[in-house]
Coordinates of C-alpha atoms in Angstrom, one line a residue:
X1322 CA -6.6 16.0 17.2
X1323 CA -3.4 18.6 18.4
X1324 CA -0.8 16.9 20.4
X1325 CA 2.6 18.0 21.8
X1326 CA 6.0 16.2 21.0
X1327 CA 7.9 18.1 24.5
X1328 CA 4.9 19.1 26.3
X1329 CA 7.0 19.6 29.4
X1330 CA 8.4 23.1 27.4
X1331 CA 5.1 24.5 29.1
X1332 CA 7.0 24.6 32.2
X1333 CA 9.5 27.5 30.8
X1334 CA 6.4 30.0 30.7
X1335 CA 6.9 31.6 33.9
X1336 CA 11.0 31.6 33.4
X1337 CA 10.9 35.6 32.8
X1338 CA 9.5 36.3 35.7
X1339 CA 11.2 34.3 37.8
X1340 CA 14.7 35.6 36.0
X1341 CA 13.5 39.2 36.4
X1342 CA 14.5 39.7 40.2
X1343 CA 18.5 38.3 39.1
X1344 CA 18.8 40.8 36.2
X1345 CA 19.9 44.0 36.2
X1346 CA 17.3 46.8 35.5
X1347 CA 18.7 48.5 32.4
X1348 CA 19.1 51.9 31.9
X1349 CA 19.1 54.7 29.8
X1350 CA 22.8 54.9 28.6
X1351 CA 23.4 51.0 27.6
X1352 CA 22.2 51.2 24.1
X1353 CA 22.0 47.6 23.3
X1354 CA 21.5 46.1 19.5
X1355 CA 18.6 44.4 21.0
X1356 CA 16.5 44.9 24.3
X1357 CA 13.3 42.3 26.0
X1358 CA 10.9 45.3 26.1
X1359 CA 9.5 43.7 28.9
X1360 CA 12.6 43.7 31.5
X1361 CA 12.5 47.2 31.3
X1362 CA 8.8 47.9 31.2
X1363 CA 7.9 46.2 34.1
X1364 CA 9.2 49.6 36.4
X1365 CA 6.3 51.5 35.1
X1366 CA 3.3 48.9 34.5
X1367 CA 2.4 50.6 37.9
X1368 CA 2.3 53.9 37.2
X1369 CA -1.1 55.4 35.1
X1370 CA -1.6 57.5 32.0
X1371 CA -0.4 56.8 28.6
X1372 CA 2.8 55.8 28.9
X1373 CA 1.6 53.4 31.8
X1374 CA -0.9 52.0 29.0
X1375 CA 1.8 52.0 26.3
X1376 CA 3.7 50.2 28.8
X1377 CA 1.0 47.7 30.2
X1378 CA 0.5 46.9 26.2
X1379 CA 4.4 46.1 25.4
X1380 CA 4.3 43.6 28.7
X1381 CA 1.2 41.5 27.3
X1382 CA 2.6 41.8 24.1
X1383 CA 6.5 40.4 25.2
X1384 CA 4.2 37.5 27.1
X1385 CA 2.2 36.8 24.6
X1386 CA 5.3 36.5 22.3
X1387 CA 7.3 34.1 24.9
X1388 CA 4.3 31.9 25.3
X1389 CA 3.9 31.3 21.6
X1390 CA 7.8 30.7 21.2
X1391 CA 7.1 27.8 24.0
X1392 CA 4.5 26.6 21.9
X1393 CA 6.3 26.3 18.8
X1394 CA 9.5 24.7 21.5
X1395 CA 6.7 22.0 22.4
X1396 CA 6.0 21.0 19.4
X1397 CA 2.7 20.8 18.1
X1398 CA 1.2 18.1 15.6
X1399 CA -1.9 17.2 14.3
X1400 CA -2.9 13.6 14.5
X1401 CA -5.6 12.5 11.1
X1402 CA -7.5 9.6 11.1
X1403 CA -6.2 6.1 11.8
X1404 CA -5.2 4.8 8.6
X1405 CA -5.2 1.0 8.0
X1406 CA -1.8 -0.7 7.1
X1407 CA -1.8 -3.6 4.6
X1408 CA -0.2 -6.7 6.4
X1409 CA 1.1 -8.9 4.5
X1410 CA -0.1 -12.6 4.7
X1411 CA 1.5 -13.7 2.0
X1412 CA 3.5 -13.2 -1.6
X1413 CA 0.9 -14.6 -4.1
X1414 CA 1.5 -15.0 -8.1
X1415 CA -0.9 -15.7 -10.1
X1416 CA -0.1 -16.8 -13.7
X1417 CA -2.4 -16.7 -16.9
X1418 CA -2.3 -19.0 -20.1
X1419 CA -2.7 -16.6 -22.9
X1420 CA -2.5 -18.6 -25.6
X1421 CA -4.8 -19.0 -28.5
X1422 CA -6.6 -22.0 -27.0
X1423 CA -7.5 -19.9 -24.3
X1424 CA -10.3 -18.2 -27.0
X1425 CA -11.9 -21.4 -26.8
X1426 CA -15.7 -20.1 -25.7
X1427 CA -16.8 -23.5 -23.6
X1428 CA -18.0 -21.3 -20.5
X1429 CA -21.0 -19.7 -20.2
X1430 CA -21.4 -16.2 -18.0
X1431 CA -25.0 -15.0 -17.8
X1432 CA -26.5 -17.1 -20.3
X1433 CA -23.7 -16.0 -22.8
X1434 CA -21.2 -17.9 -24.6
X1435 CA -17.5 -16.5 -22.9
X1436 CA -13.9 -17.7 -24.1
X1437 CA -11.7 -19.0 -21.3
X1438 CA -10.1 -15.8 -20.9
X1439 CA -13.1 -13.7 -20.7
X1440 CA -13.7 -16.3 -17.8
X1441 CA -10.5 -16.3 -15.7
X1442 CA -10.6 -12.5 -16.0
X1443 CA -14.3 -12.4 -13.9
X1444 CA -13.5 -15.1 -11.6
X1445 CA -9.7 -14.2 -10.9
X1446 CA -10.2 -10.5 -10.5
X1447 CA -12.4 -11.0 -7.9
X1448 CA -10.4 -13.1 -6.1
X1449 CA -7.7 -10.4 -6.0
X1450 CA -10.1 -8.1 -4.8
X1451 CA -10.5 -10.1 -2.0
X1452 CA -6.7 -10.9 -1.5
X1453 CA -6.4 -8.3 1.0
X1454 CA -3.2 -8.2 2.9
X1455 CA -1.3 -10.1 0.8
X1456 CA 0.9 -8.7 -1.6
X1457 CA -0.3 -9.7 -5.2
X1458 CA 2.0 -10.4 -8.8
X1459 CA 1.0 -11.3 -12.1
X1460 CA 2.7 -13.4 -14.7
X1461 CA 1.3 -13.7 -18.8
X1462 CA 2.7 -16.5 -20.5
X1463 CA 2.2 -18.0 -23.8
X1464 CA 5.7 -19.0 -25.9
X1465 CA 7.1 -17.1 -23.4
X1466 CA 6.7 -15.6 -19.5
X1467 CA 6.9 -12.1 -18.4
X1468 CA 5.9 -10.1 -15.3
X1469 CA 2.8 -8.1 -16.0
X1470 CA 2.5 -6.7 -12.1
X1471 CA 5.2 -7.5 -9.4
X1472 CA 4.3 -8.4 -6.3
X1473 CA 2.6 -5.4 -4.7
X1474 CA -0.2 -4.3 -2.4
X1475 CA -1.8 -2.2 -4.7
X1476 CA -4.4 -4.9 -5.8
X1477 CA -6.5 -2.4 -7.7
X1478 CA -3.2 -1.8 -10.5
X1479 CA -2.8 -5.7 -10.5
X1480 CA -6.7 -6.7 -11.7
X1481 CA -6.5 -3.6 -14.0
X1482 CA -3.6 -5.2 -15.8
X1483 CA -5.2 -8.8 -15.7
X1484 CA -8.3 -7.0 -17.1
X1485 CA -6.6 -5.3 -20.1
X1486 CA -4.4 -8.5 -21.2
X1487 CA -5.4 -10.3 -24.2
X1488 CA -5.2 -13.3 -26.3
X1489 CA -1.8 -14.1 -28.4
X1490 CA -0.4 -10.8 -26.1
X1491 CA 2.7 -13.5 -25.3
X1492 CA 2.7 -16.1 -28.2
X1493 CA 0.3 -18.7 -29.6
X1494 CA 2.0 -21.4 -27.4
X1495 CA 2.2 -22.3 -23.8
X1496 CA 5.6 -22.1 -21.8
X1497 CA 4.3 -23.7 -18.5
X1498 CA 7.8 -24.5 -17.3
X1499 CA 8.9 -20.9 -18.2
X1500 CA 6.3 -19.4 -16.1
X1501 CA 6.8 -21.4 -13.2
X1502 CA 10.9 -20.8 -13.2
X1503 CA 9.8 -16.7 -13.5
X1504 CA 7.7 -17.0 -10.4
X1505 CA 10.4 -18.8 -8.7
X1506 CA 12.9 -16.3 -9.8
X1507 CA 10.1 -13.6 -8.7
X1508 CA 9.4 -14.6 -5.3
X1509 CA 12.9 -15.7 -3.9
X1510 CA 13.5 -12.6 -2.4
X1511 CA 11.3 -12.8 0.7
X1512 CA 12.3 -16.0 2.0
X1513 CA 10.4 -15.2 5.2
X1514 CA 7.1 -14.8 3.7
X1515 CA 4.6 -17.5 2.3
X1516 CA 4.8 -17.7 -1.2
X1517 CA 2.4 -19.2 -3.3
X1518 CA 1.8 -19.4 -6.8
X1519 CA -1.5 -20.2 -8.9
X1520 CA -0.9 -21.3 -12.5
X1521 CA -4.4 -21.6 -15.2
X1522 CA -4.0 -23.2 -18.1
X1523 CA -5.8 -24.9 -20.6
X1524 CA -3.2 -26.8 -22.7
X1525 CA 0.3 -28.3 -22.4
X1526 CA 3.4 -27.5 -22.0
X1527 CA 4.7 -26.7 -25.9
X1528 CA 7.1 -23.8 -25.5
X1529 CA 9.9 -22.7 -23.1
X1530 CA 12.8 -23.6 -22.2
X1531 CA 12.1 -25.4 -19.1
X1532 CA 10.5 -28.5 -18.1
X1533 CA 7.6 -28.5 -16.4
X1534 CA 8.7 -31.3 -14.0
X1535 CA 11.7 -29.9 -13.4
X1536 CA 10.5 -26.6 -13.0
X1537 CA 8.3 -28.1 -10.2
X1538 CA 11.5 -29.4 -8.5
X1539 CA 13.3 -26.1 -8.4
X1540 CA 9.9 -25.0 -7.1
X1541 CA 9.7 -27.4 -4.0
X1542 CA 13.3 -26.8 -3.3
X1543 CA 12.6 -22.9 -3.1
X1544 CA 9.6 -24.0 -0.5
X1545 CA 7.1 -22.2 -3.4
X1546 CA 3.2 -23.7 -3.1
X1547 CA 1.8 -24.3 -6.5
X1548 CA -2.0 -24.7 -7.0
X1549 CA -2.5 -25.6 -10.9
X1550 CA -6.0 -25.0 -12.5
X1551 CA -7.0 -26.9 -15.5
X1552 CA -9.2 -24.7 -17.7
X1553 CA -11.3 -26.0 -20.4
X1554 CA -14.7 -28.1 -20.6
X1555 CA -14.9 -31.8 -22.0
X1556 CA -17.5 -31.3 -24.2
X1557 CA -19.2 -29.1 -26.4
X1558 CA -21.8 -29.1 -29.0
X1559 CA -20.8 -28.2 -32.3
X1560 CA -22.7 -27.9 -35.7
X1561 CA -21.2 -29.6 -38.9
X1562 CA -22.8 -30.5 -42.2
X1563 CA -24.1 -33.4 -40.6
X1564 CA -25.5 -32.0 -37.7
X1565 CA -24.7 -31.4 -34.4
X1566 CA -22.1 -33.4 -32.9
X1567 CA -19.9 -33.4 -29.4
X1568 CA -16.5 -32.3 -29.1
X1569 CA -13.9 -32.2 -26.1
X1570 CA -11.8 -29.1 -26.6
X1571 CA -10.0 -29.9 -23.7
X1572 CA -8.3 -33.2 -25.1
X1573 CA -4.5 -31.6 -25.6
X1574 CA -4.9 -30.6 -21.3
X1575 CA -2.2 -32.2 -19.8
X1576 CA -3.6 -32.8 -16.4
X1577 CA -1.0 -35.7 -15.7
X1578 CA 1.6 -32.7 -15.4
X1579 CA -0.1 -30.0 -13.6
X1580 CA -1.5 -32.4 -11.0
X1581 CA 2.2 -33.4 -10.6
X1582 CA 3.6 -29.8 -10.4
X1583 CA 0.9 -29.2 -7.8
X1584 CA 2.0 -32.8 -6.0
X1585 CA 5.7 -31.9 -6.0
X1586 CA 5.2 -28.8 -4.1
X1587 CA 2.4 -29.4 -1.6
X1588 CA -0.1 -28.1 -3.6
X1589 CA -3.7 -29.1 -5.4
X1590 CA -4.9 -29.7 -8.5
X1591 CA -8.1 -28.2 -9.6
X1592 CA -10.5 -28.5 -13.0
X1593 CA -12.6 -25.7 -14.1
X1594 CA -15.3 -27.4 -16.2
X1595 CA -17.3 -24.3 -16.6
X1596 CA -17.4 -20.9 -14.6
X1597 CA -19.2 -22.0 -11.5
X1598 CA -16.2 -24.4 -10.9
X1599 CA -13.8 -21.9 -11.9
X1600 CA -15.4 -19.5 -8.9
X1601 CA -15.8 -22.6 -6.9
X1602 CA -12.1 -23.7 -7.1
X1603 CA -11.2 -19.7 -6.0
X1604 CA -13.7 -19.7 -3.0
X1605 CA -11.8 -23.2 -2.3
X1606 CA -8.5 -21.2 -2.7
X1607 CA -9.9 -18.5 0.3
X1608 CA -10.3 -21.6 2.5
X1609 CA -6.9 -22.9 1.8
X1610 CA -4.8 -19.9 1.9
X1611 CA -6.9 -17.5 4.3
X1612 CA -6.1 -13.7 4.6
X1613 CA -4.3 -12.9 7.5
X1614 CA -6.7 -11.2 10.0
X1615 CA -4.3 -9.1 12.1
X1616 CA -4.6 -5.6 11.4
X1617 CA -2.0 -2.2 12.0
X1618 CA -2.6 0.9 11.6
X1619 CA -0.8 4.5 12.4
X1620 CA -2.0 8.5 12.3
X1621 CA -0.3 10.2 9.7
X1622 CA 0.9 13.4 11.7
X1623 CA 1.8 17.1 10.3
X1624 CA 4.0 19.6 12.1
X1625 CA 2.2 22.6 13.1
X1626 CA 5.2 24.0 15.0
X1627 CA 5.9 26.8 12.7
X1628 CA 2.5 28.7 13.1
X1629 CA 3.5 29.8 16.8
X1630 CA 6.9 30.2 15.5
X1631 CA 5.5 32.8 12.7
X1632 CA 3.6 34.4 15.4
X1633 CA 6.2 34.8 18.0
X1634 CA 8.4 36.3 15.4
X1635 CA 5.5 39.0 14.0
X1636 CA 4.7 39.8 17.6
X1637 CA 8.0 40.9 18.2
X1638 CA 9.0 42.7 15.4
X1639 CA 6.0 44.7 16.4
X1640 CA 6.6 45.0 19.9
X1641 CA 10.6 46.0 18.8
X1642 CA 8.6 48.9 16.7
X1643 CA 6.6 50.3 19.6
X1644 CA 9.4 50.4 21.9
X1645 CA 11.5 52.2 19.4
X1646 CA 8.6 54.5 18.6
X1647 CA 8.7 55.2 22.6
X1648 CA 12.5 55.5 22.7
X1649 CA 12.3 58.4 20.4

């Protein structure tokens, strides 16, 4: 739709007219740089003929000329579509063992065998897909932490980069510590905002530089949530030379730790068994930290003053030709 910034400019249309009667008529020896066509014209829009026509023409012309240089004064804009706003909810980190035990394939996705990975990948990026109005980070950490996405609305970017990480990417370790001190770090700069931070794993804390425990401390003290997610299932079936015998892969978890990381900060503890639970524990996660419902939105606007600006200026270059033309 076509609004108007200063619609009251309309009011300034009749202004010629009404200046007309305090002017005085100009005549044949003031030879001025620049003359309104229409102050003088307006003598001999009674009379008939050609020149009364020529005349007639210059007045609807110098008019039409005026009223698009009110138009342009009143600004016009065009208003688009309403255009929804993220709000944000929320910071939320998430941050991904990628250490070699994650290649562990104890979870099964369609009837196929899946590593860990493969898993948290599916179930994760669906969360963030849902995660709207919240601004979303992501953390990789094996025998070190880094920031694969900071915290940003574009939720799209942030699965794409979960998607393409991949095992060993940050070490054959797992810095838990390390990556809850970088999400720390990470969200400390919006104060105002909830921030929350959900750490998978499937392992303990053998790399880093900082202690899990205290790590969780620094974590409470910043007023950071932690949900931990232990990833990993307690047994599997493996064939040997003397058959088939049961495993636990999951026996180096340190669930001890991450239920007291989760503990220290107001948050929960969670095991992922197998992918169900995995998607289970993220519905859970929905229920627990909901998505703000309150919506904005604003019209993105364009100027469209200069078109009756161009116009006005055309119209009277042309109308500044004919009266010249008539002159001579």
């Amino acid at each position: 739709m076509i609004d108007f910034e200063w619609p009251w400019m309309f009011a300034l249309i009749p202004l010629p007219l009404l200046l007309r009667p305090l002017l005085p008529p100009a005549t044949e020896h003031r030879q001025a740089a620049l003359r309104t066509p229409f102050l003088q014209d307006f003598t001999e829009s009674a009379g008939s003929g050609p020149a009364a026509v020529g005349s007639r023409a210059l007045f609807l012309g110098a008019l039409l000329a005026w009223m698009f240089l009110i138009t342009a004064a009143a600004r016009p804009q065009w208003f688009g579509e309403p255009v929804q706003l993220p709000v944000s909810g929320r910071d939320l980190m998430l941050a991904v063992d990628l250490s070699q035990s994650m290649q562990e394939e104890d979870f099964v996705l369609g009837n196929r065998a899946i590593d860990r990975l493969t898993a948290v990948k599916r179930v994760a990026g669906e969360f963030i897909d849902r995660r709207e109005g919240d601004r979303i980070g992501l953390i990789l950490f094996g025998d070190h932490a880094y920031v694969q996405a900071p915290l940003t609305f574009d939720r799209p970017t942030v699965n794409s980069l979960l998607q393409e990480a991949f095992l060993g990417l940050a070490g054959e370790r797992t810095a838990i510590g390390d990556a809850v001190g970088l999400a720390i770090k990470r969200l400390q700069d919006n104060p105002q905002q909830r921030r929350v931070l959900i750490l998978m794993t499937d392992g303990a804390n053998t790399a880093g530089e900082l202690e899990p425990l205290k790590a969780a401390e620094l974590a409470q003290r910043a007023g950071l949530k932690i949900y931990t997610i232990g990833i990993g299932a307690d047994a599997v079936q493996r064939r040997s030379f003397f058959g088939s015998i049961t495993i636990n892969p999951s026996r180096d978890m340190d669930e001890k730790t991450l239920t007291a990381i989760a503990d220290a900060t107001g948050g929960r503890y969670f095991r992922a068994h197998d992918t169900s639970e995995l998607a289970q524990i993220y519905g859970e996660l929905d229920k627990l930290e909901p998505v703000e419902v309150e919506r904005q939105s604003f019209r993105p606007t364009r100027a469209l003053f200069y078109w009756p600006l161009t116009l006005a200026f055309l119209l009277s270059l042309l109308l500044f030709g004919g009266h010249a033309r008539r002159a001579a």
